[in-house]
Amino acid sequence: MGRPNHSDIKRSEIVQYVYKAIQDHGIEGATLSTIASYMDGHKSLLTYYFNTKEELFIALVDWCIEEYEKFYFESIKDITDYRERYEKSIELIFSRQWHENINVKVFYSCLYLSMYNPKIKIRFKDMYRRFLESLESELTLYKEKGLINIDDISGTASYILAIVEGFDQLWITMEDSHDFEKSSKLFQQQVRTMLEG
Amino acid sequence: MGRPNHSDIKRSEIVQYVYKAIQDHGIEGATLSTIASYMDGHKSLLTYYFNTKEELFIALVDWCIEEYEKFYFESIKDITDYRERYEKSIELIFSRQWHENINVKVFYSCLYLSMYNPKIKIRFKDMYRRFLESLESELTLYKEKGLINIDDISGTASYILAIVEGFDQLWITMEDSHDFEKSSKLFQQQVRTMLEG
Amino acid sequence: MGRPNHSDIKRSEIVQYVYKAIQDHGIEGATLSTIASYMDGHKSLLTYYFNTKEELFIALVDWCIEEYEKFYFESIKDITDYRERYEKSIELIFSRQWHENINVKVFYSCLYLSMYNPKIKIRFKDMYRRFLESLESELTLYKEKGLINIDDISGTASYILAIVEGFDQLWITMEDSHDFEKSSKLFQQQVRTMLEG
Amino acid sequence: MGRPNHSDIKRSEIVQYVYKAIQDHGIEGATLSTIASYMDGHKSLLTYYFNTKEELFIALVDWCIEEYEKFYFESIKDITDYRERYEKSIELIFSRQWHENINVKVFYSCLYLSMYNPKIKIRFKDMYRRFLESLESELTLYKEKGLINIDDISGTASYILAIVEGFDQLWITMEDSHDFEKSSKLFQQQVRTMLEG
DNA sequence: GATGAATGAGTATTCATTCAT
DNA sequence: CATGAATGAATACTCATTCAT
């Protein structure tokens, strides 16, 4: 590959402006001009650092996925007490912090992009695959420690993933009228009941 | 409203072309020209029947929502045997037919649109509200008949809705590598276990 | 093919503006904006009638070639007296009228384009092939009538073509300091001597 | 003039890249970026050695003209035997080596440039003037030695020049379908017949 | 002596929309 | 009822050039 030696600092700075632009104006509204209006420099700076708009969007997707994963993995990786880790995990996947870590509009814009752009599709697929693998290994661990009582670990993992994503989707649609905290509590309870039998 | 005196037949015909265009080329790709390329007439026919592109998209959203609901309600409305109705319902919400009734790409394109267009947002919100109400009344019925055993009817309804939507989202992302039938079975089982306790 | 029913009148009108723009500003200078500045309408009219700039340039090339040929063929086609026809031919191919019928700069711009654009290259090739064929049949006629005395008709034709084109090229380079009339007379004389032996 | 103190070696190296770029991509395709892609250094090196793109192109024209002349003059300058010199001259001006010494595309690109750029126009004019002068002095010499038999030396010189250039032009247009060697022989014969009477 | 970040004017092309017929 | 000519703003992207280092 040999990424050109354009300063990576500048690149990731720019990605933030793309993020904001999409958050505020959506995909079609996030033109190079609009994005540039968030930054200091001239808009041609965008195509200087990222050759095409597609590249720019892919960089955003990469960043979002990275943030999305980082937040989750960093939050639990140091917890060695299994019970604590189990409970923290359940809490985390329905937590406001995680779901707001990446703006829901931006996340769903990226998801939308993934449907028509193969390069982005692959990234999402990989992310979900990694997330599923991680969920499975966590569930295996908890089962070994007698914290949960399930048979189909792989199936349960995708079931949980679906609930987490559905939780998110409910949120965009209902938004203001949706009581996040109440739902979160409820969903956590349901998932725990399912796992603990 | 005062629908203009343009032939409604022509209008709904056109909506189908918008549907196809979005399915094939996404939102940004579904320009008036592209849409027109699917039909016989000239592209100015589009703005003749629908004054603006926004109106055209709203018409599509309306049609999709209508189809989405119609399929569900029509499928169960005539089943009077409660057990059968209950089982058919669970089966239906995770069925291939329903989830493919409206193309997933088109559905998520509409969902994407709803995030930035207030008029479309309202429509989605209303649809989900109606769906939740319907789910609640169904659950109430099944509970009365002793088929299920839950306390928080309203909470359970939104939980189920989330699972259904999450199931869909899993599908777009994993697509080919995703075994629809197996997941469907699994999800149905999980939901039944949750409901029947 | 089925050329869209864009008025051909408008199309050929536009080609004239391209002609003028290239004459005045060369290929690189003949941007859509520049071309549009010659006409009444908006520049997007150009891509309305001709989808791409390439199409526009090809239309110009076609028109130039057509004019180029028309002038020559129309000038001699009705002359039935062989001697007159022969003399008129020689005069014509070194005449100011013919060489100025299409502006030399425009002609050489088209020739330049032909070097890098295959579609245009073919057109030039075909034109020269047609011109050679016509020259050959003329020479054959004159030979039969005893007006000229040559052996290699085909070779002589390409030799004459080269002289004609070289005459043109001399003209662009020398331009003002070049005495067109004197050269024309001289070249005519040389060619006649060669032909008549 | 006062050539800047930039290394002339580097400058002439760069001119070669311009040559290649034009040969491969034409004038419009020969952007500073494209040219730079042929060399090792960064593209700003180009404007470092040549302040503007125009200067760069002029340098190319100068180099081409120099090569063009050098090849001709060097080839005959040492031949003292008049008959040999005469025959070599005729052969040379229709030789593959000379006409391929500078790539035809590049040569005609320069010729094209000369039509719109006064600085380049002057260079071409001067070149042709020098070439004509040289032809005239050669013809004078051959006439004195009784090798040829013509009256109008100056006129004959421009006639020959035209044939040579026309020969080239025929070549670009017909290219593959054009039998260079056969034409060359034919043209040489014609010119000799004309000169020798 | 050379680099590469940054610029801003300019490119062809696309777009939804208008309007006269 | 429908067309298609015409528009002009907007699009992503490219360009030669400048300038600080």
PDB file of N, CA, C and O (backbone and C1' of nucleotides) in Angstrom, chain B residues 5 41-42 44-45 48-49, chain F residues 1-7:
ATOM      1  N   ASN B   5     -55.955  16.166  -9.223  1.00  0.00           N
ATOM      2  CA  ASN B   5     -56.711  15.258 -10.063  1.00  0.00           C
ATOM      3  C   ASN B   5     -55.869  14.422 -11.037  1.00  0.00           C
ATOM      4  O   ASN B   5     -56.342  14.009 -12.076  1.00  0.00           O
ATOM      5  N   GLY B  41     -42.282   6.925 -20.413  1.00  0.00           N
ATOM      6  CA  GLY B  41     -42.404   8.357 -20.682  1.00  0.00           C
ATOM      7  C   GLY B  41     -41.155   9.164 -20.403  1.00  0.00           C
ATOM      8  O   GLY B  41     -40.090   8.635 -20.100  1.00  0.00           O
ATOM      9  N   HIS B  42     -41.289  10.431 -20.536  1.00  0.00           N
ATOM     10  CA  HIS B  42     -40.196  11.371 -20.338  1.00  0.00           C
ATOM     11  C   HIS B  42     -40.049  11.698 -18.858  1.00  0.00           C
ATOM     12  O   HIS B  42     -40.996  11.579 -18.090  1.00  0.00           O
ATOM     13  N   SER B  44     -39.833  14.382 -17.315  1.00  0.00           N
ATOM     14  CA  SER B  44     -40.617  15.499 -16.770  1.00  0.00           C
ATOM     15  C   SER B  44     -41.997  15.028 -16.323  1.00  0.00           C
ATOM     16  O   SER B  44     -42.729  15.751 -15.669  1.00  0.00           O
ATOM     17  N   LEU B  45     -42.296  13.778 -16.697  1.00  0.00           N
ATOM     18  CA  LEU B  45     -43.542  13.180 -16.228  1.00  0.00           C
ATOM     19  C   LEU B  45     -43.514  13.058 -14.705  1.00  0.00           C
ATOM     20  O   LEU B  45     -44.549  13.172 -14.037  1.00  0.00           O
ATOM     21  N   TYR B  48     -44.311  16.114 -13.142  1.00  0.00           N
ATOM     22  CA  TYR B  48     -45.685  16.452 -13.524  1.00  0.00           C
ATOM     23  C   TYR B  48     -46.649  15.824 -12.510  1.00  0.00           C
ATOM     24  O   TYR B  48     -47.553  16.475 -12.007  1.00  0.00           O
ATOM     25  N   TYR B  49     -46.385  14.569 -12.182  1.00  0.00           N
ATOM     26  CA  TYR B  49     -47.248  13.874 -11.223  1.00  0.00           C
ATOM     27  C   TYR B  49     -46.881  14.179  -9.778  1.00  0.00           C
ATOM     28  O   TYR B  49     -47.735  14.255  -8.910  1.00  0.00           O
TER      29      TYR B  49
ATOM     30  P    DC F   1     -56.167  15.020 -17.272  1.00  0.00           P
ATOM     31  O5'  DC F   1     -55.036  14.772 -18.362  1.00  0.00           O
ATOM     32  C5'  DC F   1     -55.238  13.730 -19.307  1.00  0.00           C
ATOM     33  C4'  DC F   1     -53.968  13.622 -20.085  1.00  0.00           C
ATOM     34  C3'  DC F   1     -52.751  13.257 -19.245  1.00  0.00           C
ATOM     35  O3'  DC F   1     -52.144  12.142 -19.878  1.00  0.00           O
ATOM     36  C1'  DC F   1     -52.268  15.117 -20.626  1.00  0.00           C
ATOM     37  P    DA F   2     -50.984  11.387 -19.263  1.00  0.00           P
ATOM     38  O5'  DA F   2     -49.765  12.117 -19.988  1.00  0.00           O
ATOM     39  C5'  DA F   2     -49.763  12.147 -21.420  1.00  0.00           C
ATOM     40  C4'  DA F   2     -48.641  13.018 -21.909  1.00  0.00           C
ATOM     41  C3'  DA F   2     -47.284  12.717 -21.295  1.00  0.00           C
ATOM     42  O3'  DA F   2     -46.545  12.019 -22.283  1.00  0.00           O
ATOM     43  C1'  DA F   2     -47.671  15.054 -21.591  1.00  0.00           C
ATOM     44  P    DT F   3     -45.049  11.724 -22.159  1.00  0.00           P
ATOM     45  O5'  DT F   3     -44.384  12.988 -22.818  1.00  0.00           O
ATOM     46  C5'  DT F   3     -44.676  13.273 -24.198  1.00  0.00           C
ATOM     47  C4'  DT F   3     -43.978  14.560 -24.563  1.00  0.00           C
ATOM     48  C3'  DT F   3     -42.459  14.502 -24.403  1.00  0.00           C
ATOM     49  O3'  DT F   3     -41.896  14.646 -25.689  1.00  0.00           O
ATOM     50  C1'  DT F   3     -43.360  16.537 -23.559  1.00  0.00           C
ATOM     51  P    DG F   4     -40.576  13.957 -26.066  1.00  0.00           P
ATOM     52  O5'  DG F   4     -39.606  15.204 -26.009  1.00  0.00           O
ATOM     53  C5'  DG F   4     -39.858  16.343 -26.810  1.00  0.00           C
ATOM     54  C4'  DG F   4     -39.097  17.526 -26.246  1.00  0.00           C
ATOM     55  C3'  DG F   4     -37.679  17.176 -25.756  1.00  0.00           C
ATOM     56  O3'  DG F   4     -36.846  18.312 -25.915  1.00  0.00           O
ATOM     57  C1'  DG F   4     -38.839  18.154 -24.054  1.00  0.00           C
ATOM     58  P    DA F   5     -35.852  18.374 -27.064  1.00  0.00           P
ATOM     59  O5'  DA F   5     -35.548  19.929 -27.144  1.00  0.00           O
ATOM     60  C5'  DA F   5     -36.577  20.828 -27.526  1.00  0.00           C
ATOM     61  C4'  DA F   5     -36.503  22.087 -26.681  1.00  0.00           C
ATOM     62  C3'  DA F   5     -35.088  22.605 -26.453  1.00  0.00           C
ATOM     63  O3'  DA F   5     -35.111  24.013 -26.654  1.00  0.00           O
ATOM     64  C1'  DA F   5     -36.163  22.321 -24.363  1.00  0.00           C
ATOM     65  P    DA F   6     -33.782  24.809 -26.709  1.00  0.00           P
ATOM     66  O5'  DA F   6     -33.588  25.275 -25.216  1.00  0.00           O
ATOM     67  C5'  DA F   6     -34.492  26.250 -24.689  1.00  0.00           C
ATOM     68  C4'  DA F   6     -34.222  26.398 -23.224  1.00  0.00           C
ATOM     69  C3'  DA F   6     -32.761  26.681 -22.867  1.00  0.00           C
ATOM     70  O3'  DA F   6     -32.665  28.024 -22.423  1.00  0.00           O
ATOM     71  C1'  DA F   6     -33.799  25.153 -21.349  1.00  0.00           C
ATOM     72  P    DT F   7     -31.320  28.623 -21.965  1.00  0.00           P
ATOM     73  O5'  DT F   7     -31.382  28.384 -20.402  1.00  0.00           O
ATOM     74  C5'  DT F   7     -32.506  28.902 -19.677  1.00  0.00           C
ATOM     75  C4'  DT F   7     -32.439  28.432 -18.253  1.00  0.00           C
ATOM     76  C3'  DT F   7     -31.133  28.767 -17.547  1.00  0.00           C
ATOM     77  O3'  DT F   7     -31.412  29.644 -16.493  1.00  0.00           O
ATOM     78  C1'  DT F   7     -31.855  26.549 -17.081  1.00  0.00           C
TER      79       DT F   7
END
